[in-house]
């Protein structure tokens, strides 16, 4: 009976881990999310007015980073929530809050490391698209 119990436990735990992995933004399995993407107005509000981009350019960015447009918008909204002065940049403290909100648990060392990678020009701040590129390339 012992063996069975153990198997059951592993199955449950294994299942949990698997679910967590599936939520990574790269996966195309979540058909549900596709239907409830942002409206054009929202995209315009979140990106186009602020970045002076066309929707096509934005889609191009999304494709380049291998992320769906609605996921990009979702990340932008989360990013903006931490970008209090709406500068389009966040600092290391804000990055920590943002990553925790997105379910990424990083130690302070990992956070510093990530921030150093992201802040390529040593400005002490990171820009939204730099963040997304890093976030989506994390495996």
Coordinates of C-alpha atoms in Angstrom, one line a residue:
X1 CA 0.0 0.0 0.0
X2 CA 2.9 2.2 0.7
X3 CA 4.0 2.3 -2.9
X4 CA 0.6 3.3 -4.0
X5 CA 0.4 6.2 -1.5
X6 CA 3.7 7.5 -2.7
X7 CA 2.6 7.3 -6.3
X8 CA -0.5 9.2 -5.5
X9 CA 1.4 11.9 -3.8
X10 CA 3.9 12.2 -6.6
X11 CA 1.0 12.4 -9.1
X12 CA -0.6 15.2 -7.2
X13 CA 2.6 17.1 -6.8
X14 CA 3.7 16.4 -10.4
X15 CA 0.3 17.6 -11.6
X16 CA 0.7 20.9 -9.7
X17 CA 4.1 21.6 -11.1
X18 CA 2.9 20.8 -14.6
X19 CA 0.1 23.3 -14.3
X20 CA 2.5 26.0 -13.1
X21 CA 4.7 25.5 -16.2
X22 CA 1.8 25.7 -18.5
X23 CA 1.1 29.2 -17.5
X24 CA 4.3 30.4 -19.0
X25 CA 3.4 33.0 -21.6
X26 CA 5.1 31.2 -24.4
X27 CA 2.5 28.4 -24.5
X28 CA -0.2 28.6 -27.2
X29 CA -2.4 26.1 -25.5
X30 CA -4.6 28.5 -23.7
X31 CA -7.3 29.1 -26.3
X32 CA -9.5 30.6 -23.6
X33 CA -7.4 33.7 -23.3
X34 CA -7.3 34.4 -27.0
X35 CA -11.0 35.3 -27.1
X36 CA -10.8 37.9 -24.4
X37 CA -7.9 39.8 -25.7
X38 CA -7.7 43.6 -25.2
X39 CA -9.9 45.8 -27.5
X40 CA -8.3 48.1 -30.0
X41 CA -9.2 51.0 -27.7
X42 CA -7.3 49.4 -24.8
X43 CA -4.3 48.7 -27.0
X44 CA -4.4 52.3 -28.2
X45 CA -4.6 53.5 -24.6
X46 CA -1.9 51.2 -23.2
X47 CA 0.6 51.4 -26.1
X48 CA 0.0 53.3 -29.2
X49 CA -0.6 56.7 -27.7
X50 CA 2.4 56.4 -25.4
X51 CA 4.8 54.8 -27.7
X52 CA 3.7 56.4 -31.0
X53 CA 3.5 53.0 -32.5
X54 CA 1.0 51.6 -34.9
X55 CA -0.9 48.4 -34.0
X56 CA 1.1 46.6 -36.8
X57 CA 4.4 47.7 -35.2
X58 CA 3.2 46.5 -31.9
X59 CA 2.2 43.2 -33.3
X60 CA 5.6 43.0 -34.9
X61 CA 7.2 43.5 -31.5
X62 CA 5.0 40.8 -30.0
X63 CA 5.9 38.4 -32.8
X64 CA 9.6 39.1 -32.5
X65 CA 9.4 38.3 -28.8
X66 CA 7.2 35.3 -29.4
X67 CA 4.4 36.5 -27.3
X68 CA 0.7 37.0 -28.0
X69 CA -0.5 40.6 -28.3
X70 CA -3.0 40.2 -25.4
X71 CA -0.2 38.8 -23.2
X72 CA 1.9 41.8 -24.1
X73 CA -0.9 44.1 -23.1
X74 CA -1.5 42.2 -19.9
X75 CA 2.2 42.6 -19.0
X76 CA 2.0 46.3 -19.9
X77 CA -0.9 46.8 -17.6
X78 CA 0.9 45.1 -14.8
X79 CA 4.1 47.0 -15.6
X80 CA 2.2 50.3 -15.5
X81 CA 0.7 49.4 -12.1
X82 CA 4.2 49.5 -10.8
X83 CA 5.4 52.4 -13.0
X84 CA 3.8 55.0 -10.7
X85 CA 5.1 58.1 -12.5
X86 CA 4.1 56.6 -15.9
X87 CA 7.7 57.1 -17.1
X88 CA 7.7 53.8 -19.0
X89 CA 10.5 52.7 -16.7
X90 CA 10.7 50.9 -13.4
X91 CA 13.4 50.6 -10.8
X92 CA 14.6 47.5 -9.0
X93 CA 12.1 47.8 -6.2
X94 CA 9.3 48.1 -8.6
X95 CA 10.6 45.2 -10.6
X96 CA 10.5 43.0 -7.5
X97 CA 6.9 43.9 -6.9
X98 CA 6.0 43.3 -10.5
X99 CA 7.7 39.9 -10.6
X100 CA 6.0 38.8 -7.4
X101 CA 2.7 39.8 -8.8
X102 CA 3.4 37.7 -11.9
X103 CA 4.2 34.8 -9.8
X104 CA 8.0 34.9 -10.1
X105 CA 9.7 34.3 -6.8
X106 CA 13.3 35.7 -7.1
X107 CA 15.8 35.9 -4.3
X108 CA 17.4 39.3 -3.8
X109 CA 20.5 38.0 -5.6
X110 CA 18.6 36.7 -8.5
X111 CA 16.7 40.0 -8.7
X112 CA 19.9 42.0 -8.7
X113 CA 21.3 39.7 -11.4
X114 CA 18.2 40.1 -13.5
X115 CA 18.1 43.8 -13.0
X116 CA 21.8 44.1 -14.1
X117 CA 21.0 42.1 -17.2
X118 CA 18.0 44.3 -18.0
X119 CA 19.5 47.6 -17.2
X120 CA 22.1 47.4 -20.0
X121 CA 22.7 51.2 -19.9
X122 CA 23.1 51.3 -16.1
X123 CA 20.4 53.9 -15.8
X124 CA 19.1 52.3 -12.7
X125 CA 15.8 51.8 -14.5
X126 CA 14.5 49.3 -17.0
X127 CA 12.2 49.9 -19.9
X128 CA 9.0 48.0 -20.6
X129 CA 10.2 46.2 -23.8
X130 CA 13.5 45.3 -22.2
X131 CA 11.5 43.7 -19.4
X132 CA 9.2 41.8 -21.7
X133 CA 12.1 40.5 -23.7
X134 CA 13.8 39.3 -20.6
X135 CA 10.6 37.9 -19.0
X136 CA 9.6 35.9 -22.1
X137 CA 13.1 34.5 -22.6
X138 CA 13.2 33.2 -19.0
X139 CA 12.7 29.5 -19.2

